[in-house]
Structure formats: C-alpha cells, structure tokens
Coordinates of C-alpha atoms and ligand atoms in Angstrom, one line a residue:
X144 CA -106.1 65.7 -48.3
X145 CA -102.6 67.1 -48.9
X146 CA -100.3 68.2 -46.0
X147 CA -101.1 72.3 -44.7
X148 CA -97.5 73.1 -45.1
X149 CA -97.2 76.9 -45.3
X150 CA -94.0 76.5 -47.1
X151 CA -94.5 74.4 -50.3
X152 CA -93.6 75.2 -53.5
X153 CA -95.9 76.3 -56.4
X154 CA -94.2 73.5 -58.2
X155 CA -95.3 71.0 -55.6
X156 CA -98.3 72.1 -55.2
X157 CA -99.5 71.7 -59.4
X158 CA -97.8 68.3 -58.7
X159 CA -100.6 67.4 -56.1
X160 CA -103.4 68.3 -58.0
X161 CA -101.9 66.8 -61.0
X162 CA -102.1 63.9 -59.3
X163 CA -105.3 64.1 -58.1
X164 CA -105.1 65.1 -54.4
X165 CA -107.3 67.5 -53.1
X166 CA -106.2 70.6 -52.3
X167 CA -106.4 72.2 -48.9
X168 CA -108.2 75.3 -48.1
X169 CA -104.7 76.8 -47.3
X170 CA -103.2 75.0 -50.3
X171 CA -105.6 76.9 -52.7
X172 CA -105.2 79.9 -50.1
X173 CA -101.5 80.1 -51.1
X174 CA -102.1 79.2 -55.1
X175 CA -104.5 82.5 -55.4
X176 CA -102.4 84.9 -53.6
X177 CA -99.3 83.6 -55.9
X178 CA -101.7 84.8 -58.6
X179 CA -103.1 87.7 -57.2
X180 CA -99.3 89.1 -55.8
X181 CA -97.6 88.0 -59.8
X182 CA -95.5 85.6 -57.3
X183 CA -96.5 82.8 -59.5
X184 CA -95.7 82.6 -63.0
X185 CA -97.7 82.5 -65.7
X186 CA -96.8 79.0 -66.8
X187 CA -97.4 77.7 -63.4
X188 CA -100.8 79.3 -63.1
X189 CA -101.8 77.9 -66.9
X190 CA -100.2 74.3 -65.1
X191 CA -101.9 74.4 -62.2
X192 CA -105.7 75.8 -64.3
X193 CA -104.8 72.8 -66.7
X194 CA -104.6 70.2 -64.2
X195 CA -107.8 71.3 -62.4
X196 CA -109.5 71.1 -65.9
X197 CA -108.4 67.0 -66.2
X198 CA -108.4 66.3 -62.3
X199 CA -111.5 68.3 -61.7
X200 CA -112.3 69.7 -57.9
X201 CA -114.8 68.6 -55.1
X202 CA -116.9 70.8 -53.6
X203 CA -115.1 71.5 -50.7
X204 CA -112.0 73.1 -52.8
X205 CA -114.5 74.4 -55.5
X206 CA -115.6 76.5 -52.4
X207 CA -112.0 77.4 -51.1
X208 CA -111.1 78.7 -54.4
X209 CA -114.2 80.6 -55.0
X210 CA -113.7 82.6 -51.6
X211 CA -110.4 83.4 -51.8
X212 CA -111.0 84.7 -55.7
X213 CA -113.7 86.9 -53.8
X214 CA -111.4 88.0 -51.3
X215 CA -108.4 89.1 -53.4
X216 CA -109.5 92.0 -53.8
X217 CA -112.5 95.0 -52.5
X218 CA -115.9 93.6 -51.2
X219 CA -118.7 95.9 -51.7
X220 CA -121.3 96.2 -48.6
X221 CA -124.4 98.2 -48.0
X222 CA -126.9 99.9 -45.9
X223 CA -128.7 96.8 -44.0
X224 CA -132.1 97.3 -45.4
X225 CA -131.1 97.1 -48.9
X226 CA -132.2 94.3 -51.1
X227 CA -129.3 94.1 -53.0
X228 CA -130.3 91.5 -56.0
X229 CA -128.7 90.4 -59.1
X230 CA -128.9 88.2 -62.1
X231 CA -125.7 86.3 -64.5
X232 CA -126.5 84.5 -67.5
X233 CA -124.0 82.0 -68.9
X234 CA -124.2 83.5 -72.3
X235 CA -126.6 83.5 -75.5
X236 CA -127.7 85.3 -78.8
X237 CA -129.6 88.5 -78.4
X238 CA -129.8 88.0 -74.5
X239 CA -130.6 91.3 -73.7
X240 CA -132.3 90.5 -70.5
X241 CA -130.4 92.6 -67.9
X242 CA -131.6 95.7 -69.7
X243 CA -135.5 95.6 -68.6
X244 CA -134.7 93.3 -65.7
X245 CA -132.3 95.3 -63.6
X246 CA -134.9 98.7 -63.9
X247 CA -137.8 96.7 -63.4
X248 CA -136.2 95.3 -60.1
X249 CA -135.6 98.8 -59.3
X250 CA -139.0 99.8 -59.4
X251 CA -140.1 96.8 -57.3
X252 CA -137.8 98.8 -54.5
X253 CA -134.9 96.5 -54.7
X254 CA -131.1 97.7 -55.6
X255 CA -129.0 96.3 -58.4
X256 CA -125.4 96.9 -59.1
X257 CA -125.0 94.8 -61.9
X258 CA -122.1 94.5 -62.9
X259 CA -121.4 92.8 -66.6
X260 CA -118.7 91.7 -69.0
X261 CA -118.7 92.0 -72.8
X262 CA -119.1 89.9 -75.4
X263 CA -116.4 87.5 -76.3
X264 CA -116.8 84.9 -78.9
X265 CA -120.6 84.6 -80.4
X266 CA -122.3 85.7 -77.3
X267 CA -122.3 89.7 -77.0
X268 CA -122.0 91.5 -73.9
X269 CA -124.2 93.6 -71.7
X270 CA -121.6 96.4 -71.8
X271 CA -121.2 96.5 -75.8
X272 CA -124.9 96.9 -76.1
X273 CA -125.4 99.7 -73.8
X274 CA -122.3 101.6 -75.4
X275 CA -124.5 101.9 -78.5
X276 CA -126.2 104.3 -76.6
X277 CA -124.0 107.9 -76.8
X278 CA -122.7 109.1 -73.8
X279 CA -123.4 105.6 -72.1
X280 CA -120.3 105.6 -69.4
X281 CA -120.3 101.8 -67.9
X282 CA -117.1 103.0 -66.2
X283 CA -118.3 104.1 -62.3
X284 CA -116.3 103.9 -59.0
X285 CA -117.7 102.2 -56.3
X286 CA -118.5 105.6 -54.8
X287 CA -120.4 106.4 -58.1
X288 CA -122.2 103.2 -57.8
X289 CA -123.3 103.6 -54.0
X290 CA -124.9 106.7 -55.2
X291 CA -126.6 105.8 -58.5
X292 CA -127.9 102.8 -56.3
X293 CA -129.0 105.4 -53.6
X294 CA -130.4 107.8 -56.4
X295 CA -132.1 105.2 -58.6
X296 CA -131.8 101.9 -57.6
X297 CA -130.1 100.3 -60.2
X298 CA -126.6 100.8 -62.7
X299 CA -125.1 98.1 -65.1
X300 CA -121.2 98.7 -64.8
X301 CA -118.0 97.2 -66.2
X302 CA -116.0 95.6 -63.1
X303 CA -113.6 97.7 -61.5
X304 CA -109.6 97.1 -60.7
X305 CA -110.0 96.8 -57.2
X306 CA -112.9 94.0 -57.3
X307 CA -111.3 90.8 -57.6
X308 CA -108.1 90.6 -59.2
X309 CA -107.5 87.4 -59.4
X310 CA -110.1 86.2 -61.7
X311 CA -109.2 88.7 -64.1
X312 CA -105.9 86.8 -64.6
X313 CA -107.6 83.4 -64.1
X314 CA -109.5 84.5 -66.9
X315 CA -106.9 85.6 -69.2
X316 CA -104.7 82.5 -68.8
X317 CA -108.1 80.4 -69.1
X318 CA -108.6 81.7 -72.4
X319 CA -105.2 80.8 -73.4
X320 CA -104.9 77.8 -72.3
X321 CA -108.5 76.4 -73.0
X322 CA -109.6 76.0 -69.3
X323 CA -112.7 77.5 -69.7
X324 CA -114.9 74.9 -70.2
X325 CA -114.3 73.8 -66.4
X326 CA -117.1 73.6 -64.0
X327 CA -115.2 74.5 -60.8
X328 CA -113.3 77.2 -62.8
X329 CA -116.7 78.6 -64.0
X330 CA -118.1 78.5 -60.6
X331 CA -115.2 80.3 -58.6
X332 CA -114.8 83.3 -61.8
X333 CA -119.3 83.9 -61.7
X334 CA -119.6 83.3 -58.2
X335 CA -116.1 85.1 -56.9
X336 CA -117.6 88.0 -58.9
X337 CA -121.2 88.1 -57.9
X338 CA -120.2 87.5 -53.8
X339 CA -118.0 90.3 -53.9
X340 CA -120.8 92.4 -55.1
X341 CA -122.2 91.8 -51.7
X342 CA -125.5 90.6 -52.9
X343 CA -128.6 89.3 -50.7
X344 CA -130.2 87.3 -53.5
X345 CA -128.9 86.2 -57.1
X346 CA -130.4 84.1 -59.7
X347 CA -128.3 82.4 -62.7
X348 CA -129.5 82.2 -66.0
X349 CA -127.6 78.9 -67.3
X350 CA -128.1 78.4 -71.2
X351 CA -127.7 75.0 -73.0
X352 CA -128.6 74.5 -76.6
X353 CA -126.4 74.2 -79.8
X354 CA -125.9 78.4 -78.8
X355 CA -124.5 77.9 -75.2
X356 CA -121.0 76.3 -73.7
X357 CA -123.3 73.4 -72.5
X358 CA -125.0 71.8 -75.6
X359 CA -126.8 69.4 -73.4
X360 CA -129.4 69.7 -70.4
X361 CA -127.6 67.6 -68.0
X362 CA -124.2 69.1 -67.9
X363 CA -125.7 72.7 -67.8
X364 CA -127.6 71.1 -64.6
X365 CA -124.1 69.7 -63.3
X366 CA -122.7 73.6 -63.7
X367 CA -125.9 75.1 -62.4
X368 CA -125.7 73.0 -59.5
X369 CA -122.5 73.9 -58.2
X370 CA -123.0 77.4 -58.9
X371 CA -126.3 77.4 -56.5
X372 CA -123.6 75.4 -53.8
X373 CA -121.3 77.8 -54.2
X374 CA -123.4 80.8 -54.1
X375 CA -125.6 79.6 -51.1
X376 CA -122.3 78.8 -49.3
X377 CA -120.6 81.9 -49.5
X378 CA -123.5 83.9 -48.0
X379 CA -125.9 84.7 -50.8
X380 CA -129.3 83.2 -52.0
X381 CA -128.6 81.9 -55.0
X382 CA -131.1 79.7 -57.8
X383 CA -130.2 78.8 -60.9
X384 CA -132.9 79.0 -64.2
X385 CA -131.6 76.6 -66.8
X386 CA -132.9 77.9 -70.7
X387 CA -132.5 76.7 -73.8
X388 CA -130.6 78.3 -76.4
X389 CA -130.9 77.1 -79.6
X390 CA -133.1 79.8 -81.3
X391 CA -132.1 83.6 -80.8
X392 CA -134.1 85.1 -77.5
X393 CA -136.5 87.8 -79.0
X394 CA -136.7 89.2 -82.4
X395 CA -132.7 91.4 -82.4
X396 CA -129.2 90.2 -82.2
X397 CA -126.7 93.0 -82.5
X398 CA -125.5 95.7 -80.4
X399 CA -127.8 98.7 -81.1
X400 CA -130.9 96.8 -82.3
X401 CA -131.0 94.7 -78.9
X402 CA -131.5 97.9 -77.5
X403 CA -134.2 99.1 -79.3
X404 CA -135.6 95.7 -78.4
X405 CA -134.9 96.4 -74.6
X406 CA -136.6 99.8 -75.2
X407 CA -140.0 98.2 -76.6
X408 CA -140.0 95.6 -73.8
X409 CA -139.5 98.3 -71.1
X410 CA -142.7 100.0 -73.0
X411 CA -144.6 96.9 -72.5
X412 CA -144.3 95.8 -75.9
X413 CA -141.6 93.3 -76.5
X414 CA -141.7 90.0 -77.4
X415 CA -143.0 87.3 -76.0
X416 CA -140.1 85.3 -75.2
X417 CA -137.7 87.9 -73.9
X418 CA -140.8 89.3 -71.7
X419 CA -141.3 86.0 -70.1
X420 CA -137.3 85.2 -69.5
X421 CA -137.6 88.5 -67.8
X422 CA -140.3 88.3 -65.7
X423 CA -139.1 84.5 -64.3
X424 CA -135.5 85.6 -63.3
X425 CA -137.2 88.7 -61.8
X426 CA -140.2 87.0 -60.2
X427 CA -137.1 84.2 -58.6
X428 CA -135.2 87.0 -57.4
X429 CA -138.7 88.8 -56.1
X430 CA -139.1 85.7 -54.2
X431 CA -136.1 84.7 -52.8
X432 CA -135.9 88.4 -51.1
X433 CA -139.4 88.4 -50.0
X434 CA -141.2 84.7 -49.0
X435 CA -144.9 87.0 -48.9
X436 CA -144.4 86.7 -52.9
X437 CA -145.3 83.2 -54.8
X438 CA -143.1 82.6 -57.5
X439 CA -147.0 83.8 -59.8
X440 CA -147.5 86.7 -58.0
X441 CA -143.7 88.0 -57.8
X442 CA -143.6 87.4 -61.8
X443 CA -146.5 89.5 -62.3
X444 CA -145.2 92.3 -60.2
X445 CA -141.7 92.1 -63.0
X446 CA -144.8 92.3 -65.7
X447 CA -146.7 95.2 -64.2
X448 CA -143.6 97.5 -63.9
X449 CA -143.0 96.4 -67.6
X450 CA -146.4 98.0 -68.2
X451 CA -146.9 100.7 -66.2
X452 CA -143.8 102.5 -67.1
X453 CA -142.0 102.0 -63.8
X454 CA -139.3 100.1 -65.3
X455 CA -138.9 102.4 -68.1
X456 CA -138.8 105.4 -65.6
X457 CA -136.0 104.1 -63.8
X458 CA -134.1 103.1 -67.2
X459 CA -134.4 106.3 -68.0
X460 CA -132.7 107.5 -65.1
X461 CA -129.8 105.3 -65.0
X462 CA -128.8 106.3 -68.7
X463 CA -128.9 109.9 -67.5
X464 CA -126.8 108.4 -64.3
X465 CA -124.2 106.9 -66.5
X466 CA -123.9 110.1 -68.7
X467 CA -126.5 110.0 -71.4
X468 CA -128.0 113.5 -71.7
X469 CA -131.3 114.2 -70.5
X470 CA -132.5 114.7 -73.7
X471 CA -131.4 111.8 -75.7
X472 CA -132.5 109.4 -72.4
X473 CA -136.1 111.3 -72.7
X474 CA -136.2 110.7 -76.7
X475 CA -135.2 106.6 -76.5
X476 CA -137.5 106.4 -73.2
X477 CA -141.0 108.1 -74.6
X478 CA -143.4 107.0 -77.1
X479 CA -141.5 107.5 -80.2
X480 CA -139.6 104.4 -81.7
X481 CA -137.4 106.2 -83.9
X482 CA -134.8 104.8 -82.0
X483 CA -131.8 105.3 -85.1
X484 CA -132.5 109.1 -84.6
X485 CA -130.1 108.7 -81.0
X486 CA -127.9 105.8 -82.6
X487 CA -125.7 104.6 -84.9
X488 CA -127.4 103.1 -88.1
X489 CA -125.6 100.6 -90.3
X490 CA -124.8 101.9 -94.1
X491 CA -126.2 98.8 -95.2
X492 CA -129.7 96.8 -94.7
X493 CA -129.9 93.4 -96.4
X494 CA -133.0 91.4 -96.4
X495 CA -133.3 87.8 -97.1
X496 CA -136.4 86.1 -98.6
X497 CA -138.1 82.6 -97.4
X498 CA -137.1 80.3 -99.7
X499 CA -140.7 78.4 -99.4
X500 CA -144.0 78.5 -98.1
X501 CA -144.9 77.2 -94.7
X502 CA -144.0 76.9 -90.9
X503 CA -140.8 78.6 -89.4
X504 CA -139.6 75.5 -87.6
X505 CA -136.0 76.8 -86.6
X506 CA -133.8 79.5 -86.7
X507 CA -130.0 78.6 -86.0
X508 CA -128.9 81.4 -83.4
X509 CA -125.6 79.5 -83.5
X510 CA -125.0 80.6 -87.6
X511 CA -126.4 84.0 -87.2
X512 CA -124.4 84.5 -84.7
X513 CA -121.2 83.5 -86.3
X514 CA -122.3 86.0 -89.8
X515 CA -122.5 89.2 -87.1
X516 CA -119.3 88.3 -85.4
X517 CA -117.6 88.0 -89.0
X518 CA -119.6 91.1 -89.5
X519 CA -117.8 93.1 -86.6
X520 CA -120.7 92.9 -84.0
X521 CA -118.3 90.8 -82.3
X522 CA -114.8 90.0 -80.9
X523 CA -112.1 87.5 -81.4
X524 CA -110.0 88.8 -78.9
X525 CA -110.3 91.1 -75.6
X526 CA -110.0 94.1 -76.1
X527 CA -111.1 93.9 -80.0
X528 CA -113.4 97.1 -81.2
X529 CA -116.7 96.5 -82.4
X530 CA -119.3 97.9 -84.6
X531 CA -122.7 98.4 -83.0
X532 CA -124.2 99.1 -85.6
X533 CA -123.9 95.6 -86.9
X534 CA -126.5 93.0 -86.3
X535 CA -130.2 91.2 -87.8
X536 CA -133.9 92.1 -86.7
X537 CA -135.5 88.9 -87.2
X538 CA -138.8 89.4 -89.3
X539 CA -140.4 86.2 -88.5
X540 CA -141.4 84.1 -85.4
X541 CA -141.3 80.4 -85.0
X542 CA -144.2 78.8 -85.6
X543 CA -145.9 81.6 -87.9
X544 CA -147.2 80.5 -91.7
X545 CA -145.2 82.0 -94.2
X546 CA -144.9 83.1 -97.8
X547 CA -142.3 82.3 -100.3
X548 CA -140.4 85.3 -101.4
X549 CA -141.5 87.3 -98.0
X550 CA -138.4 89.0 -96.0
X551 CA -137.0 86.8 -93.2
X552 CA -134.4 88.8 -91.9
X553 CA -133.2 92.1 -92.1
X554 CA -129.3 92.2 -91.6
X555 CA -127.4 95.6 -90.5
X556 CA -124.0 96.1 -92.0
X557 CA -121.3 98.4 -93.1
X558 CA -119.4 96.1 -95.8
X559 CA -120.2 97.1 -99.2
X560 CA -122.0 93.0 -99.3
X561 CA -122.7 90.1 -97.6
X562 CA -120.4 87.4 -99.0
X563 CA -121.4 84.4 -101.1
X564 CA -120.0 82.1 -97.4
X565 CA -122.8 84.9 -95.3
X566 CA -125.5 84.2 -97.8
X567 CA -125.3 80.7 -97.9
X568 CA -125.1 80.6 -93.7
X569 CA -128.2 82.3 -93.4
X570 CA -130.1 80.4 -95.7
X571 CA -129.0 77.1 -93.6
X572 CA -130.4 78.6 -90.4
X573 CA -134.0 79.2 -91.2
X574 CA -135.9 75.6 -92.1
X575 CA -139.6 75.9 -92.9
X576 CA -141.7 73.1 -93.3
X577 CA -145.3 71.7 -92.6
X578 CA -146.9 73.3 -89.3
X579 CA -148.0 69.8 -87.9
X580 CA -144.0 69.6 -87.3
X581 CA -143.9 72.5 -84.8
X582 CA -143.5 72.1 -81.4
X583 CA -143.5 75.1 -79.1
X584 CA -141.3 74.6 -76.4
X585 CA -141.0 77.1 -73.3
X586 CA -137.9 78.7 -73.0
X587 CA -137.1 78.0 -69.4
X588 CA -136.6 74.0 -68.6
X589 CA -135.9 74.4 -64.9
X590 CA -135.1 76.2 -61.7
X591 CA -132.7 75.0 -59.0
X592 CA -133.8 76.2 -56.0
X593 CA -131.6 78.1 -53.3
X594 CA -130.6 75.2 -50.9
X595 CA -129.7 74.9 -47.5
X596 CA -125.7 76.7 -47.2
X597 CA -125.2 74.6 -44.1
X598 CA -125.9 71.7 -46.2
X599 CA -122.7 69.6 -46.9
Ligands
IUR865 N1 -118.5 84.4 -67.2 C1 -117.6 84.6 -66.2 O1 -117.6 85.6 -65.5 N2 -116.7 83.6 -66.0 C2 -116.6 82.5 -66.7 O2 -115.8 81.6 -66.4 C3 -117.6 82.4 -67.8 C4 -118.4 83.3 -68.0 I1 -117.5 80.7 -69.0

C-alpha cells in the first residue's frame, strides 16, 4: 500500500494507480474530494478513472471509493421503525419492474424511495416511462419525499443535487472516456447511490444476455458479487438476482406502452415473466427485512398485493403524490384499459407478419431495441428528448405455435415509415422454427445471498 501522505499531488497519485499500487483509504479520500470540490481537472479525473479501468481495484479500495462517493454529498435517514427497502437493475429491454414492485412493497408496509436514472443507450429509464404519464413530476425534494413516504409508502424520483455529487461527475467523465464497463466503477456509482438512500435492505437485479453490459453469466456474477460486498459493508442488506436478458421482459418496450404493461400487472393481469421478476426481487427484499418470511411465502405476499388491488391502490396514490390529477390517476388505475385515452399515442402503428409457420423460438431484445432508439424512444446523449410515444407491443410469446402471415409485432411510431434498414432488423430478431427446439428457460439464474459485512 502507498504512503498516507496528506500532501501528494493529483499527478502522483494517477501515477500510483497507474502503476498498480493500491490506493489508500485517504489516498482515494483525497482523489474524490478533488472531484467533488472541481479541485481536480477533468483530464486528471478521466486519467485517474482510465487507469482504474486497466489496473482494476481490490476490495478494500472498491470499498474506500464507494463510501466516500456516498459521503460527498446529503445522506437521507429515517424514523427507526421504517423498513426502508429498495431494488437497482443493471439495465434491460422493457424492464419495467420498479413500477408494480415499489407499490406492491408499499402495501406489504414497507417504505421505498426509489430513486431511478433514465435511459441511456438501448436500455430505457424508470424516469422516461413514468413521464409518459401527464403531470408525472419525478422532480421531489427530500422533504417532499419524507412525506410521500410518510403518506403512501412509496415515490420513484430522479436524484437530487445534493445526493452524491460526485458520481454525477464520475459518471459524465465515464461516459466519455469509456470507463464504464469497470466493475469497481459500477460498484462505487450503484452502491454510493443506493447507501446514501439510507436503505435497510436492497436487492440488485444484474442482467447478462446479448441485451445487458455483461453478455456472459460469470462476469455478471463477478459484478454482482462485489456489489453484494459493497453493499453489505457499507451498512445495508444487500443480494443480488442475476437474470437473463436476451429476450424482451414481458410483452412492451417503449415508454408509454411499458406503462400500460405496468398498469395490467398491478391489476393482476400481466405477463407471466414480468409478474414472476417482480414477485422474486420483492419476495428477496420481503425476506431480507423480515427472517419470519421464506423466500415462498414472502413471494406470494408480492403476488397477492398484485391481485388484490393493494399494489394498484398505492400506485394510484403516488401518481397523485407526484402531480398526476386525481382524475387521470383514477382512469389509468380502474378497470378500464383504455390506457391512450390519458396518453400520448404514436401517429403511426406498423405491424409485422410471421414469415412462417411454427414455434417462436427467439426474439432479439437487442435489435428491437436498437429500431426504438433509432425511432426516438431512446437517447444518444444525456440530456437528449424523447418520444414516449415510440415503442412495440409484442403480439406473440416464446414458445407459442404460429401462423404464417399472423401479426408479430405491433410497432408505435411518428415517422411517416419504417425504413427498408428497420424492416429488415425486425425480421432478423424473430426466428421460428419446429417446437421440439424450444427450451423454456426461467428468467432468474441465481441469487447472491446478503453475506456477512464483517466478513473480509
Ligand atoms: N447505473 C449506475 O447508477 N451506475 C453505473 O455505473 C451503471 C448503471 I453501468
């Protein structure tokens, strides 16, 4: 380990890890309040994020970083009795599993102040869907959040200014520098964010698949892992779920139509896969709060709020708590699924036929995804504008016999046409073929269980 000089340079202190030192506690102490002050320049911090990248970081610093992130800014704390819960996913197409999940934990008596990102790159964001809603403020002051948590139990919120600084520079520079991919970089921006939030309990939904930043099993295991370390170590239980994601989760991808999706799975109707992811990530959390709960009976709890109308109750109330009027929250909340009446519908609605006769064996989340971002459901850059309007309702389910000539997909759009490029994308990402060759596979591979913090 390096020297705990007080005085060394930002210069010299790139150079150690460069080199492949380890870094001190009060080494990385002094790199994240040189971000977090503007002391250090923005070449220095893209430097210093490119050498972690190649040199990598032990656990020990991985930790060091990840508090101080935490601590550069506002912590949030509550009453004592709260079971203050939440879940992060690593990313995927049509993940809109915080929308049932955080009112169904609500109405289990926990509270959960989510607070999400938006989409960047192929995955879309929590925030972007619920701004198809009108009226849907995600903006709330800590204050506001304290009470919506007191009033309802749960609120999904963009992160503030005064909660951690310092990763929203990290970030940035990440981006630009293409650090992202780092495992002790992911760790110290998810986990920074989620201990500030001052959570008892958090589960992690990490994604591999040909749709996620981790193609393969073992390295989203490697990233899950130090996530759970991290998390346990700075205070909160933390497990990890690893999923796949090669196939879209449910039948939506989009902005508005995921919400419509999230509206028939809070009426006890949505589909099977997005139901299940919800009621596992729930049922952990359930669990890790409250040891009188198997990990059986705490998932059927997440199921029977689902279908009793508890969850959808306290959905309803946090639109109205983030500034959707009474009446349009009632409308999009009771039995009616004219859900377009409240939103924005695309101009356009393509379908595309099966090409032949048999088993859906795949659908490639990956290229649908890329045809919506192209389509303006996504962004390239921060700060970008979207369409929600844009996105596909997938018409078929993996597995089911079908026709030649029947509709596969329904795509939502506002240019005049799909392009020749579009066309031929979808087409690729929907193989059918004999039903022998179908194997269902379940959507969740694993969960990492909370371990000991005072582990080393
Ligand atoms: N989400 C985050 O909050 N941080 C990250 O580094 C990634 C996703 I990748």
């Amino acid at each position: 380990m390096s020297s705990n000089n007080n005085t060394i340079s930002f210069p010299e202190l790139i150079k150690l890890k460069r080199d492949g030192k380890q870094l001190s506690p009060a080494e990385i102490r002094t790199f994240v309040q040189g971000v977090t002050s503007g002391a250090i320049q923005e070449s220095q911090i893209g430097a210093m994020l490119m050498a972690i990248w190649q040199m990598n970081m032990t656990d020990e610093e991985t930790l060091a970083m990840t508090r101080e992130v935490m601590n550069s800014g506002d912590t949030l704390e509550w009453p004592k009795e709260w079971r203050v819960v939440d879940k992060h996913s690593t990313g995927g197409v049509g993940d809109k599993v915080s929308l049932p999940l955080a009112p169904a934990l609500a109405a289990c008596g926990c509270k959960v102040p989510m607070i999400s990102g938006r989409g960047l790159a192929h995955t879309g964001g929590t925030l972007d869907k619920l701004e198809s809603i009108p009226g849907f403020n995600v903006i709330q002051s800590v204050q506001q959040v304290k009470q919506i948590l007191q009033d309802v139990g749960c609120c999904i919120v963009g992160q503030t200014g005064s909660l951690v600084p310092a990763d929203s520079v990290l970030y940035a520079i990440r981006d630009a520098t293409s650090t992202v991919d780092s495992v002790p970089l992911i760790t110290c921006s998810i986990i920074s964010k989620k201990g500030a939030e001052g959570l008892s309990a958090l589960v992690l939904d990490v994604k591999f698949g040909r749709a996620a930043l981790y193609k393969d099993l073992d390295s989203a295991r490697k990233l899950a892992q130090s996530l759970v370390t991290a998390g346990n170590k700075l205070g909160v239980k933390t497990g990890a779920v690893l999923s796949r994601m090669d196939v879209p989760i449910g039948q939506s991808v989009g902005n508005a139509v995921e919400v419509c999706e999230a509206l028939e799975c809070l009426k006890g109707r949505g589909p099977e896969d997005l139901t299940e992811l919800v009621t596992i990530l729930g049922g952990h959390l359930l669990c890790m709060c409250d040891p009188s709960f198997t990990q059986e009976s705490a998932k059927m709890e997440i199921a029977l709020k689902l279908k009793n109308g508890e969850a959808l109750k306290k959905f309803q109330a946090m639109l109205e708590a983030q500034g959707v009027s009474a009446d349009v929250a009632s409308s999009l909340c009771s039995d009616e699924t004219d859900y377009f009446r409240h939103m924005r519908r695309a101009a356009h609605q393509t379908e595309l036929p099966v090409p032949d006769e048999g088993a859906v064996l795949d659908i490639d989340a990956m290229a649908l995804a890329e045809v919506l971002h192209k389509l303006g459901a996504g962004r390239t850059k921060s700060g970008e504008k979207i369409d929600h309007s844009v996105g596909a309702e997938i018409l078929v389910k993996m597995g089911q016999q079908v026709e030649k000539g029947e509709s596969w997909i329904r795509i939502h759009h506002n240019s005049p046409d799909l392009s020749k490029h579009q066309y031929s994308v979808l087409e690729k990402a929907l193989v059918i073929g004999s039903l022998n060759k179908y194997k269902p596979v379940s959507c969740v591979a694993e969960f990492i269980r909370p371990n000991n913090p005072n582990m080393s």
